[in-house]
CSV table of C-alpha atoms in Angstrom, one decimal:
chain,number,residue,atom,x,y,z
U,1,MET,CA,0.0,0.0,0.0
U,2,ILE,CA,1.3,3.5,-0.9
U,3,HIS,CA,1.5,5.9,2.0
U,4,PHE,CA,1.0,9.6,1.3
U,5,THR,CA,2.2,12.6,3.4
U,6,CYS,CA,1.0,16.2,3.1
U,7,ASP,CA,3.8,18.1,1.5
U,8,CYS,CA,2.8,21.2,3.4
U,9,CYS,CA,2.3,20.1,7.1
U,10,GLY,CA,4.0,16.7,6.9
U,11,ARG,CA,1.0,14.8,8.3
U,12,ALA,CA,0.2,11.3,7.0
U,13,ILE,CA,-2.9,11.2,4.8
U,14,LYS,CA,-5.0,8.1,5.5
U,15,GLN,CA,-6.4,7.0,2.1
U,16,ALA,CA,-9.1,4.9,3.7
U,17,CYS,CA,-10.8,7.7,5.5
U,18,GLU,CA,-9.7,11.0,4.0
U,19,THR,CA,-9.2,12.7,0.7
U,20,ARG,CA,-5.8,13.5,-0.7
U,21,TYR,CA,-5.6,16.6,-2.8
U,22,VAL,CA,-3.0,17.1,-5.6
U,23,VAL,CA,-1.7,20.5,-6.6
U,24,ARG,CA,0.2,20.6,-9.9
U,25,LEU,CA,2.2,23.7,-10.6
U,26,GLU,CA,3.6,24.6,-14.0
U,27,VAL,CA,5.9,27.6,-14.4
U,28,TYR,CA,7.3,28.5,-17.8
U,29,ALA,CA,8.8,31.5,-19.7
U,30,ALA,CA,6.2,33.6,-21.4
U,31,ILE,CA,6.7,34.0,-25.1
U,32,ASP,CA,5.6,37.4,-26.3
U,33,ASP,CA,3.3,37.7,-29.3
U,34,ASP,CA,4.7,38.6,-32.7
U,35,PRO,CA,5.3,42.4,-32.7
U,36,ASN,CA,4.1,42.4,-36.4
U,37,PRO,CA,0.9,40.4,-36.3
U,38,GLY,CA,0.0,41.4,-39.9
U,39,ALA,CA,3.3,40.4,-41.4
U,40,ASP,CA,2.6,37.0,-42.9
U,41,GLU,CA,5.5,37.3,-45.3
U,42,SER,CA,7.9,35.9,-42.8
U,43,ASP,CA,9.7,32.6,-43.4
U,44,HIS,CA,8.3,30.3,-40.6
U,45,LEU,CA,10.7,27.5,-41.4
U,46,GLU,CA,13.6,29.8,-40.9
U,47,GLU,CA,12.1,31.0,-37.6
U,48,ILE,CA,11.7,27.4,-36.4
U,49,GLU,CA,15.3,26.6,-37.4
U,50,ASP,CA,16.6,29.6,-35.5
U,51,LEU,CA,14.6,28.6,-32.4
U,52,LEU,CA,15.9,25.1,-32.5
U,53,GLU,CA,19.5,26.3,-32.8
U,54,ARG,CA,19.0,28.5,-29.8
U,55,MET,CA,17.5,25.6,-27.8
U,56,ASP,CA,20.5,23.5,-28.6
U,57,ASP,CA,22.7,26.2,-27.0
U,58,LEU,CA,20.8,26.0,-23.7
U,59,ASP,CA,22.3,24.0,-20.9
U,60,GLU,CA,20.2,22.1,-18.3
U,61,GLU,CA,20.2,25.1,-15.9
U,62,ASP,CA,18.7,27.3,-18.5
U,63,ASP,CA,16.2,24.6,-19.2
U,64,GLN,CA,15.1,24.7,-15.6
U,65,ASN,CA,14.7,28.5,-15.8
U,66,LEU,CA,12.4,28.2,-18.8
U,67,TYR,CA,10.1,25.4,-17.6
U,68,ARG,CA,9.4,23.8,-14.3
U,69,GLN,CA,6.6,21.5,-13.2
U,70,VAL,CA,6.1,20.3,-9.6
U,71,ARG,CA,3.4,18.3,-7.8
U,72,TYR,CA,2.3,18.4,-4.2
U,73,ASP,CA,0.0,16.2,-2.1
U,74,LEU,CA,-2.1,18.1,0.4
U,75,CYS,CA,-4.4,17.2,3.3
U,76,HIS,CA,-7.8,18.8,3.6
U,77,ASP,CA,-6.7,21.6,6.0
U,78,CYS,CA,-3.7,22.5,3.9
U,79,ARG,CA,-5.8,22.5,0.7
U,80,GLU,CA,-8.2,25.0,2.3
U,81,ARG,CA,-5.3,27.3,3.3
U,82,PHE,CA,-3.7,27.0,-0.1
U,83,LEU,CA,-7.0,28.0,-1.9
U,84,LEU,CA,-7.3,31.0,0.4
U,85,ASN,CA,-3.8,32.2,-0.4
U,86,PRO,CA,-2.3,30.3,-3.3
U,87,LEU,CA,0.7,32.6,-3.7
U,88,GLY,CA,1.5,32.7,0.0
U,89,ARG,CA,1.4,36.4,0.2
U,90,ALA,CA,1.5,38.0,3.6
U,91,VAL,CA,-2.0,39.4,4.5
U,92,ALA,CA,-1.9,43.1,5.0
U,93,ARG,CA,-3.4,44.1,8.4
U,94,THR,CA,-5.7,47.1,8.5
U,95,GLY,CA,-4.7,49.5,11.2
U,96,TYR,CA,-7.6,50.9,13.3
U,97,SER,CA,-7.4,53.9,15.6
U,98,GLU,CA,-7.7,53.3,19.3
U,99,ASN,CA,-10.6,55.6,20.0
């Protein structure tokens, strides 16, 4: 039997009596749109060849900077916390006067 642990809090997730939630995160470099959208006169095969040549020059570290995919198993409580604040931003506190 496979045992799962919450990747956030470290608690064991009992498959028989509770639901395990999976978060898949994909981060990749954004490719900007063509600056000349009306220019259909470009040679697409030449553009593909240039792109492939640049990709050959990339090392593994550059590859990790362009694309990364990770997967996390979460328990119910950590799933709820994740959905409330998926980017993990600090919540700004509102200051009230003391009157």
